[in-house]
Coordinates of C-alpha atoms in Angstrom, one line a residue:
Chain X
M1 CA 44.5 18.9 -32.0
Q2 CA 44.7 22.7 -32.2
Y3 CA 46.3 25.0 -34.7
S4 CA 48.2 28.1 -33.6
E5 CA 46.8 31.5 -34.5
K6 CA 49.6 31.9 -37.0
V7 CA 48.6 28.7 -38.8
M8 CA 45.0 29.9 -39.0
E9 CA 46.1 33.3 -40.2
H10 CA 48.1 31.8 -43.1
F11 CA 45.3 29.3 -43.9
A12 CA 42.6 31.9 -44.0
N13 CA 44.7 34.4 -46.0
P14 CA 47.5 32.5 -47.6
H15 CA 50.4 34.5 -49.1
N16 CA 51.8 33.9 -52.6
V17 CA 49.0 31.7 -53.9
G18 CA 48.9 31.2 -57.7
V19 CA 51.0 30.5 -60.7
I20 CA 54.0 32.2 -62.3
E21 CA 53.6 31.8 -66.0
D22 CA 57.2 32.4 -66.8
A23 CA 58.6 30.5 -63.9
N24 CA 62.0 29.0 -64.4
G25 CA 61.7 26.4 -61.6
V26 CA 58.6 24.4 -60.9
G27 CA 58.3 21.6 -58.4
E28 CA 55.5 19.4 -57.3
I29 CA 55.5 17.0 -54.4
G30 CA 53.0 14.8 -52.6
N31 CA 50.1 12.8 -54.0
A32 CA 46.4 12.8 -54.0
K33 CA 46.1 9.4 -52.2
C34 CA 47.9 10.9 -49.2
G35 CA 45.7 14.0 -49.2
D36 CA 48.3 16.6 -50.0
I37 CA 50.0 18.0 -53.0
M38 CA 52.2 21.1 -53.2
K39 CA 53.3 22.8 -56.3
M40 CA 55.9 25.6 -56.2
Y41 CA 56.7 28.1 -58.9
L42 CA 60.0 30.0 -58.7
K43 CA 61.2 33.0 -60.7
I44 CA 65.0 33.1 -60.3
E45 CA 67.2 35.9 -61.5
D46 CA 70.9 36.1 -60.7
D47 CA 70.6 33.4 -58.1
I48 CA 67.9 35.4 -56.3
I49 CA 64.3 34.1 -55.9
V50 CA 62.6 37.2 -57.1
D51 CA 59.1 35.7 -57.1
V52 CA 57.5 32.6 -55.7
K53 CA 53.9 31.2 -55.9
F54 CA 52.3 28.1 -54.8
K55 CA 49.2 25.9 -55.3
T56 CA 48.4 23.4 -52.6
Y57 CA 45.8 20.7 -52.2
G58 CA 45.6 19.6 -48.5
C59 CA 44.6 20.4 -45.0
A60 CA 44.9 23.8 -43.3
S61 CA 48.5 23.1 -42.2
A62 CA 49.5 22.1 -45.7
I63 CA 48.2 25.5 -47.0
A64 CA 49.7 27.4 -44.1
T65 CA 53.1 25.8 -44.4
S66 CA 53.2 26.5 -48.1
S67 CA 52.3 30.1 -47.4
I68 CA 54.9 30.7 -44.8
A69 CA 57.6 28.8 -46.7
T70 CA 57.1 31.0 -49.7
D71 CA 57.3 34.1 -47.5
L72 CA 60.6 32.8 -46.0
I73 CA 62.3 32.3 -49.4
K74 CA 60.9 35.2 -51.4
G75 CA 63.7 37.7 -52.3
Q76 CA 66.3 35.4 -50.8
P77 CA 69.3 34.0 -52.7
I78 CA 69.1 30.3 -53.6
S79 CA 71.7 29.5 -51.1
E80 CA 69.4 30.7 -48.3
A81 CA 66.4 28.8 -49.7
L82 CA 68.4 25.6 -49.7
K83 CA 69.0 26.0 -46.0
L84 CA 65.3 26.3 -45.2
T85 CA 64.4 23.4 -43.0
N86 CA 61.0 22.0 -42.0
K87 CA 61.9 23.0 -38.5
A88 CA 62.2 26.6 -39.5
V89 CA 58.8 26.4 -41.2
V90 CA 57.3 24.9 -38.0
E91 CA 58.8 27.6 -35.8
A92 CA 57.7 30.4 -38.1
L93 CA 54.1 29.1 -37.7
D94 CA 54.5 29.0 -33.8
G95 CA 54.3 25.2 -34.0
L96 CA 52.3 22.5 -35.7
P97 CA 50.4 19.6 -34.1
A98 CA 52.5 16.4 -34.1
V99 CA 50.3 14.7 -36.8
K100 CA 50.9 17.7 -39.1
I101 CA 54.7 17.9 -39.0
H102 CA 54.8 16.0 -42.4
C103 CA 53.2 19.1 -44.0
S104 CA 56.3 21.2 -43.1
V105 CA 58.5 18.5 -44.6
L106 CA 56.4 18.7 -47.7
A107 CA 56.9 22.4 -48.0
E108 CA 60.7 22.1 -47.6
Q109 CA 60.7 19.3 -50.3
A110 CA 58.5 21.3 -52.6
I111 CA 60.9 24.2 -52.6
K112 CA 63.8 21.8 -53.2
A113 CA 62.0 20.2 -56.1
A114 CA 61.4 23.5 -57.7
L115 CA 65.1 24.4 -57.3
A116 CA 66.1 21.0 -58.7
D117 CA 63.9 21.8 -61.7
Y118 CA 65.6 25.2 -62.1
Y119 CA 69.1 23.5 -62.2
T120 CA 67.9 20.8 -64.5
R121 CA 66.6 23.4 -66.9
Q122 CA 70.1 25.0 -66.9
G123 CA 71.6 21.6 -67.7
I124 CA 73.1 21.3 -64.3
D125 CA 72.7 18.0 -62.3
P126 CA 70.7 19.2 -59.3
E127 CA 71.5 16.4 -56.9
P128 CA 74.9 17.6 -55.6
I129 CA 73.4 21.0 -54.9
V130 CA 69.9 20.3 -53.8
G131 CA 70.3 16.8 -52.5
K132 CA 67.8 13.9 -52.9
I133 CA 64.1 14.9 -53.0
E134 CA 62.0 12.7 -50.8
D135 CA 58.9 12.5 -52.8
H136 CA 56.4 10.2 -51.1
D137 CA 54.8 9.9 -54.5
H138 CA 57.1 7.0 -55.0
H139 CA 56.4 5.3 -51.7
D140 CA 53.5 3.0 -50.9
A141 CA 52.8 4.6 -47.5
C142 CA 51.9 8.2 -47.0
H143 CA 54.6 8.8 -44.4
I144 CA 57.7 10.9 -45.1
Chain F
M1 CA 27.4 36.5 -39.2
R2 CA 24.9 33.7 -39.1
Y3 CA 25.8 30.6 -37.0
V4 CA 24.6 27.2 -38.3
Y5 CA 25.2 24.1 -36.2
A6 CA 25.2 21.2 -38.7
D7 CA 27.0 18.6 -36.7
N8 CA 24.1 17.0 -34.8
A9 CA 25.5 13.5 -35.4
A10 CA 28.5 14.5 -33.2
T11 CA 26.3 15.9 -30.5
T12 CA 23.2 18.0 -29.8
P13 CA 22.4 20.8 -27.6
V14 CA 20.5 19.8 -24.4
S15 CA 16.9 20.9 -24.7
K16 CA 15.4 23.3 -22.3
K17 CA 12.8 20.8 -21.2
V18 CA 15.6 18.3 -20.4
V19 CA 17.5 20.9 -18.4
E20 CA 14.4 21.9 -16.4
A21 CA 13.7 18.2 -15.7
M22 CA 17.2 17.6 -14.5
L23 CA 17.8 20.6 -12.3
P24 CA 15.7 19.5 -9.2
Y25 CA 17.7 16.3 -9.1
M26 CA 20.9 18.2 -8.5
T27 CA 19.7 20.7 -5.9
E28 CA 16.5 19.4 -4.3
H29 CA 16.1 15.7 -4.8
Y30 CA 19.8 15.0 -4.6
G31 CA 19.4 11.9 -2.6
N32 CA 21.2 8.6 -3.4
P33 CA 18.6 6.3 -5.0
S34 CA 19.9 3.5 -2.7
S35 CA 19.0 5.4 0.4
L36 CA 15.7 4.6 2.2
Y37 CA 14.7 8.1 3.3
G38 CA 12.6 10.6 1.4
I39 CA 14.9 12.3 -1.0
G40 CA 16.7 9.1 -1.8
Q41 CA 13.4 7.4 -2.7
T42 CA 12.3 10.4 -4.7
A43 CA 15.5 10.0 -6.8
A44 CA 14.9 6.2 -7.0
R45 CA 11.4 6.8 -8.4
A46 CA 12.8 9.3 -10.9
V47 CA 15.3 6.7 -12.1
D48 CA 12.4 4.1 -12.4
K49 CA 10.3 6.6 -14.4
A50 CA 13.2 7.3 -16.8
R51 CA 13.7 3.6 -17.2
Q52 CA 10.1 3.2 -18.2
Q53 CA 10.3 6.1 -20.6
V54 CA 13.3 4.6 -22.3
A55 CA 11.7 1.2 -22.4
A56 CA 8.5 2.7 -23.9
A57 CA 10.4 4.5 -26.6
L58 CA 12.0 1.2 -27.7
G59 CA 9.0 -1.1 -27.2
A60 CA 10.9 -2.8 -24.4
D61 CA 10.2 -3.6 -20.8
A62 CA 11.7 -1.4 -18.0
K63 CA 13.6 -4.4 -16.6
E64 CA 15.4 -4.7 -20.0
I65 CA 17.0 -1.2 -19.8
F66 CA 20.4 -0.7 -18.1
F67 CA 21.7 2.8 -17.9
T68 CA 25.3 3.3 -18.9
S69 CA 27.7 6.2 -19.4
G70 CA 26.9 6.3 -23.1
G71 CA 26.9 4.4 -26.4
S72 CA 30.5 3.2 -26.3
E73 CA 30.1 1.6 -22.9
A74 CA 26.9 -0.1 -24.0
D75 CA 28.6 -1.4 -27.2
N76 CA 31.5 -2.8 -25.2
W77 CA 29.3 -4.4 -22.6
A78 CA 27.0 -6.0 -25.2
I79 CA 29.8 -7.4 -27.4
K80 CA 32.2 -8.5 -24.7
G81 CA 29.3 -10.0 -22.7
A82 CA 27.9 -11.9 -25.7
A83 CA 31.4 -13.1 -26.6
A84 CA 31.9 -14.4 -23.0
L85 CA 28.5 -16.2 -23.1
G86 CA 29.4 -17.7 -26.5
A87 CA 32.9 -18.8 -25.4
K88 CA 31.3 -20.8 -22.5
K89 CA 29.5 -22.9 -25.2
G90 CA 32.5 -23.1 -27.4
K91 CA 31.1 -20.5 -29.8
K92 CA 33.9 -18.0 -30.6
H93 CA 32.8 -16.4 -33.9
L94 CA 31.3 -12.9 -34.2
I95 CA 29.9 -11.1 -37.2
T96 CA 29.9 -7.4 -37.8
S97 CA 30.3 -4.9 -40.7
K98 CA 33.3 -3.1 -42.0
F99 CA 31.9 0.4 -41.2
E100 CA 30.8 0.1 -37.6
H101 CA 31.7 2.8 -35.1
H102 CA 35.1 2.2 -33.5
A103 CA 33.4 1.3 -30.2
V104 CA 32.3 -1.8 -32.0
L105 CA 35.3 -2.4 -34.3
H106 CA 37.9 -1.9 -31.6
T107 CA 36.0 -4.2 -29.3
M108 CA 36.0 -6.8 -32.0
A109 CA 39.7 -6.3 -32.6
A110 CA 40.3 -6.8 -28.8
L111 CA 38.3 -10.1 -28.9
E112 CA 40.3 -11.3 -31.9
K113 CA 43.5 -10.9 -29.8
D114 CA 41.7 -13.1 -27.3
G115 CA 41.2 -15.9 -29.8
F116 CA 37.8 -15.0 -31.2
K117 CA 37.1 -15.0 -34.9
V118 CA 35.4 -12.0 -36.4
T119 CA 33.8 -11.7 -39.9
Y120 CA 33.6 -8.2 -41.2
L121 CA 30.8 -7.9 -43.8
D122 CA 31.0 -5.7 -46.8
V123 CA 28.6 -2.7 -47.0
Y124 CA 28.9 -2.2 -50.8
E125 CA 28.7 1.1 -52.6
N126 CA 25.3 2.0 -51.1
G127 CA 26.6 1.5 -47.5
I128 CA 24.1 -1.2 -46.7
V129 CA 24.7 -4.7 -45.3
R130 CA 23.1 -7.5 -47.3
V131 CA 21.0 -9.9 -45.2
E132 CA 22.1 -12.8 -47.4
D133 CA 25.7 -12.0 -46.5
V134 CA 24.8 -12.2 -42.8
E135 CA 23.1 -15.6 -43.5
K136 CA 26.1 -16.9 -45.3
A137 CA 28.5 -15.8 -42.6
I138 CA 26.6 -17.5 -39.7
T139 CA 28.1 -20.8 -38.7
D140 CA 27.5 -23.2 -35.7
E141 CA 30.3 -21.3 -34.0
T142 CA 28.6 -17.9 -34.3
C143 CA 27.6 -16.3 -31.0
L144 CA 26.8 -12.7 -32.0
V145 CA 25.8 -10.6 -34.9
S146 CA 26.4 -6.9 -34.3
I147 CA 25.3 -4.5 -37.1
M148 CA 24.7 -0.8 -36.5
Y149 CA 21.2 0.6 -37.0
A150 CA 22.4 3.6 -39.0
N151 CA 25.9 4.7 -39.9
N152 CA 27.3 7.7 -38.1
E153 CA 29.1 9.2 -41.1
I154 CA 27.0 8.4 -44.1
G155 CA 23.7 7.8 -42.3
T156 CA 22.7 4.7 -44.2
V157 CA 20.1 2.7 -42.4
Q158 CA 20.6 -1.1 -42.2
P159 CA 17.9 -3.8 -42.7
I160 CA 17.7 -4.3 -38.9
A161 CA 14.3 -6.2 -38.8
E162 CA 15.4 -8.6 -41.5
I163 CA 18.8 -9.3 -39.8
G164 CA 17.0 -9.6 -36.4
K165 CA 14.6 -12.2 -37.8
L166 CA 17.4 -14.1 -39.4
C167 CA 19.4 -14.2 -36.2
H168 CA 16.3 -15.2 -34.2
D169 CA 15.6 -18.1 -36.6
K170 CA 19.3 -19.2 -36.4
G171 CA 19.5 -18.8 -32.7
V172 CA 22.3 -16.3 -32.8
L173 CA 22.3 -13.2 -30.6
F174 CA 21.8 -9.9 -32.4
H175 CA 23.1 -6.5 -31.1
T176 CA 22.7 -3.2 -32.8
D177 CA 24.5 0.0 -32.1
A178 CA 21.6 2.4 -32.5
V179 CA 23.4 5.5 -31.3
Q180 CA 22.5 7.5 -34.4
A181 CA 19.0 6.1 -34.8
V182 CA 17.4 6.4 -31.4
G183 CA 15.2 9.5 -31.3
H184 CA 15.2 9.8 -35.1
L185 CA 13.7 6.5 -36.4
K186 CA 10.9 4.3 -35.2
I187 CA 12.4 1.4 -33.3
D188 CA 10.6 -1.6 -31.8
V189 CA 13.0 -4.1 -30.3
K190 CA 10.4 -6.9 -30.1
E191 CA 9.1 -6.5 -33.6
Q192 CA 12.6 -6.2 -35.0
N193 CA 14.0 -9.2 -33.0
I194 CA 16.7 -7.1 -31.4
D195 CA 18.4 -8.8 -28.4
M196 CA 20.6 -5.9 -27.5
L197 CA 20.6 -2.2 -28.4
S198 CA 23.0 0.6 -27.5
L199 CA 22.0 4.2 -27.3
S200 CA 23.6 7.5 -26.3
G201 CA 21.7 10.4 -24.7
H202 CA 23.6 13.4 -26.1
K203 CA 22.7 12.5 -29.7
F204 CA 19.1 13.5 -29.0
H205 CA 19.2 16.4 -26.5
A206 CA 20.1 14.6 -23.3
V207 CA 23.4 15.3 -21.7
K208 CA 26.8 13.8 -22.5
G209 CA 27.7 10.8 -20.3
T210 CA 24.3 9.2 -20.5
G211 CA 23.2 6.2 -22.4
A212 CA 21.7 2.8 -22.1
L213 CA 21.9 -0.8 -23.1
Y214 CA 18.6 -2.6 -23.9
C215 CA 19.2 -6.3 -23.1
R216 CA 16.4 -8.7 -23.8
K217 CA 14.8 -10.5 -20.8
G218 CA 16.3 -13.9 -20.3
L219 CA 19.7 -12.9 -21.7
R220 CA 22.0 -12.7 -18.7
L221 CA 25.1 -10.8 -19.7
P222 CA 28.1 -10.9 -17.3
N223 CA 28.2 -8.0 -14.9
L224 CA 30.0 -4.9 -16.3
I225 CA 30.9 -3.3 -13.0
E226 CA 30.9 -5.1 -9.6
G227 CA 30.2 -3.3 -6.4
G228 CA 26.6 -2.6 -5.8
A229 CA 23.0 -3.4 -6.5
Q230 CA 22.4 -0.7 -9.1
E231 CA 21.2 -1.7 -12.6
A232 CA 20.0 -5.0 -11.2
G233 CA 23.5 -5.6 -9.9
R234 CA 24.9 -5.8 -13.4
R235 CA 26.5 -2.3 -13.5
A236 CA 27.3 -1.0 -10.1
G237 CA 27.9 2.6 -9.2
T238 CA 25.6 5.3 -7.9
E239 CA 23.3 6.3 -10.7
N240 CA 23.7 9.6 -12.6
V241 CA 20.3 10.6 -11.5
P242 CA 20.0 14.0 -13.2
G243 CA 21.4 12.6 -16.4
I244 CA 19.1 9.6 -16.4
V245 CA 16.1 11.8 -15.7
G246 CA 17.1 14.0 -18.7
L247 CA 17.6 10.9 -20.9
G248 CA 14.0 9.8 -20.1
V249 CA 12.6 13.2 -20.9
A250 CA 14.6 13.6 -24.1
I251 CA 13.7 10.2 -25.5
T252 CA 10.0 10.7 -24.8
E253 CA 10.1 14.1 -26.4
M254 CA 11.8 12.8 -29.5
N255 CA 9.5 9.9 -29.8
E256 CA 6.4 12.1 -29.5
H257 CA 7.5 14.1 -32.5
L258 CA 9.2 11.4 -34.4
E259 CA 7.2 11.6 -37.6
E260 CA 6.9 15.4 -37.7
N261 CA 10.7 15.8 -37.1
Y262 CA 11.5 13.1 -39.7
N263 CA 9.5 14.8 -42.4
K264 CA 10.9 18.3 -41.5
V265 CA 14.5 17.3 -41.2
K266 CA 14.4 15.1 -44.3
S267 CA 13.0 17.8 -46.4
L268 CA 15.7 20.2 -45.2
R269 CA 18.4 17.6 -45.9
D270 CA 17.0 16.9 -49.4
R271 CA 17.1 20.7 -50.1
L272 CA 20.7 20.6 -49.1
F273 CA 21.5 17.6 -51.3
E274 CA 19.7 19.2 -54.3
G275 CA 21.7 22.5 -53.9
A276 CA 25.1 20.9 -53.2
S277 CA 24.7 18.4 -56.0
K278 CA 24.9 21.3 -58.5
I279 CA 28.6 21.7 -57.5
S280 CA 30.5 19.9 -60.3
H281 CA 32.6 16.8 -59.5
S282 CA 30.6 16.0 -56.4
R283 CA 28.9 12.8 -55.2
I284 CA 26.5 11.7 -52.5
N285 CA 28.0 9.0 -50.2
G286 CA 25.8 6.0 -49.6
D287 CA 22.2 5.3 -50.5
K288 CA 20.2 8.5 -51.0
E289 CA 16.9 7.2 -49.7
K290 CA 17.8 4.6 -47.0
R291 CA 19.5 7.0 -44.7
L292 CA 18.9 9.1 -41.6
P293 CA 16.7 12.1 -42.3
G294 CA 19.3 14.6 -41.2
N295 CA 22.4 13.0 -42.7
F296 CA 24.2 14.8 -45.6
S297 CA 27.4 13.2 -46.7
M298 CA 29.1 14.2 -50.0
C299 CA 32.6 14.2 -51.5
F300 CA 33.9 17.1 -53.5
E301 CA 36.8 16.2 -55.8
G302 CA 40.0 18.3 -55.7
V303 CA 39.4 19.7 -52.2
E304 CA 40.5 18.4 -48.9
G305 CA 37.9 18.0 -46.1
E306 CA 39.7 19.6 -43.2
S307 CA 40.3 22.8 -45.2
L308 CA 36.7 22.7 -46.3
L309 CA 35.3 22.4 -42.8
L310 CA 37.7 25.0 -41.3
M311 CA 36.6 27.5 -44.0
L312 CA 33.0 26.6 -43.3
D313 CA 33.7 27.3 -39.6
M314 CA 35.0 30.7 -40.5
K315 CA 31.7 31.3 -42.1
G316 CA 29.9 30.2 -39.0
V317 CA 29.0 26.7 -40.1
S318 CA 29.9 23.7 -37.9
A319 CA 30.4 20.6 -39.9
S320 CA 32.5 17.4 -40.0
S321 CA 34.6 15.5 -42.4
G322 CA 35.9 12.0 -42.8
S323 CA 39.2 13.1 -44.4
A324 CA 42.5 11.8 -43.1
C325 CA 43.5 15.2 -41.7
T326 CA 40.5 15.3 -39.4
S327 CA 40.9 11.7 -38.3
G328 CA 44.4 12.4 -37.0
S329 CA 45.8 9.7 -39.1
L330 CA 46.9 9.6 -42.7
D331 CA 44.1 7.5 -44.0
P332 CA 40.6 8.8 -44.6
S333 CA 37.7 7.3 -42.6
H334 CA 37.2 3.6 -42.7
V335 CA 33.5 4.2 -43.5
L336 CA 34.2 6.1 -46.7
L337 CA 36.8 3.5 -47.8
S338 CA 34.3 0.7 -47.0
I339 CA 31.9 2.0 -49.6
G340 CA 34.7 1.8 -52.2
L341 CA 35.7 5.4 -52.4
K342 CA 39.3 6.0 -53.5
H343 CA 41.5 7.8 -50.9
E344 CA 41.7 10.9 -53.0
V345 CA 37.9 11.2 -53.2
A346 CA 37.3 10.3 -49.6
H347 CA 39.7 13.1 -48.5
G348 CA 37.2 15.6 -49.9
S349 CA 34.3 14.5 -47.8
L350 CA 31.9 16.7 -45.9
R351 CA 29.3 15.6 -43.4
L352 CA 26.5 17.9 -42.4
S353 CA 24.0 16.5 -39.9
L354 CA 20.8 18.4 -39.4
N355 CA 18.1 18.1 -36.8
E356 CA 14.7 19.6 -36.1
N357 CA 16.3 22.8 -34.7
N358 CA 17.6 23.7 -38.2
T359 CA 15.7 25.9 -40.6
E360 CA 15.4 26.5 -44.3
E361 CA 17.4 29.7 -43.7
D362 CA 20.2 27.5 -42.3
V363 CA 20.2 25.3 -45.4
D364 CA 20.1 28.3 -47.7
Y365 CA 23.0 29.9 -45.9
I366 CA 25.0 26.7 -46.2
L367 CA 24.2 26.6 -49.9
E368 CA 25.3 30.2 -50.2
V369 CA 28.7 29.8 -48.5
L370 CA 29.6 26.3 -49.6
P371 CA 30.1 26.7 -53.4
P372 CA 32.5 29.7 -53.1
I373 CA 34.6 27.9 -50.5
I374 CA 34.9 24.9 -52.8
E375 CA 35.7 27.1 -55.7
R376 CA 38.4 28.9 -53.7
L377 CA 40.0 25.7 -52.6
R378 CA 39.9 24.2 -56.1
D379 CA 41.5 27.4 -57.4
M380 CA 44.5 26.8 -55.3
S381 CA 44.5 23.0 -55.7
P382 CA 47.0 21.3 -58.0
L383 CA 44.9 18.2 -57.7
W384 CA 42.0 20.0 -59.3
E385 CA 44.3 21.1 -62.1
H386 CA 45.2 17.5 -62.7
I387 CA 41.6 16.4 -62.7
L388 CA 40.7 19.0 -65.3
E389 CA 43.8 18.1 -67.4
N390 CA 43.0 14.4 -67.3
E391 CA 39.5 15.2 -68.5
K392 CA 40.8 17.3 -71.4
N393 CA 43.1 14.5 -72.4
N394 CA 40.5 11.8 -72.4

């Protein structure tokens, strides 16, 4: 198993690490048993993601996917963030080892969870917009 | 930047003495030991000498040493061989522990598919097999007990002599995977009633691809490889002469400095434990005393092992972890789970394995870079947040 240079770069110096105190959308996905948890903080103004920060517990690829995913949605309208797929995350990192693909899914889901929280806070049912969030928290196995 | 190699349980550098001893057997005395002319016989004598050296280090007879390609091959041979002997007498039960190396566990699993029954003994929180559990598990059907000498991840040393005596008294064969112990602990196969013992050269400064199985006189295992008279006809194939020569030199060298190395390495390791234990929410895995002198295994809550060891690598420290991410699966190592660690704790494991080449400066350097790495990872860890919140609420 080998990581691309891009993964190592984002792992060594991850972008957008931290907390947004006045975030209006927060999502957490994953669980400790499976070895990875991602928490995303979004600051959304006029349907634009003006700021995004994350905290991640997990392996190098979990940290790197969080970092690149936040880069990809920062400054983007919500509609663009909703289109972000785990494939796009993997491509932006110049690939991930097969056993680490689930980390990219986690990043996609963490963003969706944060967006769902944003809509919930507005009193809007998020499911028709964001879709179902596959949180493996609620599964017995650690596979997504 | 300083470079610290702290993964000696994975492999070791080949010592200069070993390289020097091996070289002439590649370029000058390159003969096939089965050939009758000069350089062939020189090679044959070198293999004989190495066999005596390995035997002497284990308290065995030269005829009881069979060279293999390494520890996994020796484990496979011993276990499958003993199982085949047992099956002939209608004894199809084997006993092992839950935290053996996969060379043993996977061999056992393969035998289960072939209709053998296997008992996997608990190793408890301290990572040590209880002799009374072995005794309870032995039945009239039991053909083999296989318990590792020392664990590869947490370093705990098993009561080998006691298990050996028990097996001897009960008339059951006893094998031990001593890959982590040979060259580091005093071993006497006769005194300890060991019938079969596996060892691997690259764990003590010989080259990769070398190893041996000690098999007690009178115990006739089925041949491993057919096709020649090498290794008393039991494991055919032209000998890896340079590798075998190196193995003999390496084991002799280690045994000559056994006590001195033990004391030095243990004191370095204890210094490491002492320093790292100051990190909050950390724990030592396995018995603190009954373990290999160079083995350091700890878990740090709220961080994940792969990230930890990659950050250590960026600081020039080579280490290892039993986290899921490093095992290529989604579960943490079976060893850490076997001593009762929760998944989320086991994910934060770190193994450092020192040897006599390490120095106090190495240890101090590790202790300098480790705490800030853990702090950095915890700072970005939502799990760490949860741990602190839970504590506040309780």
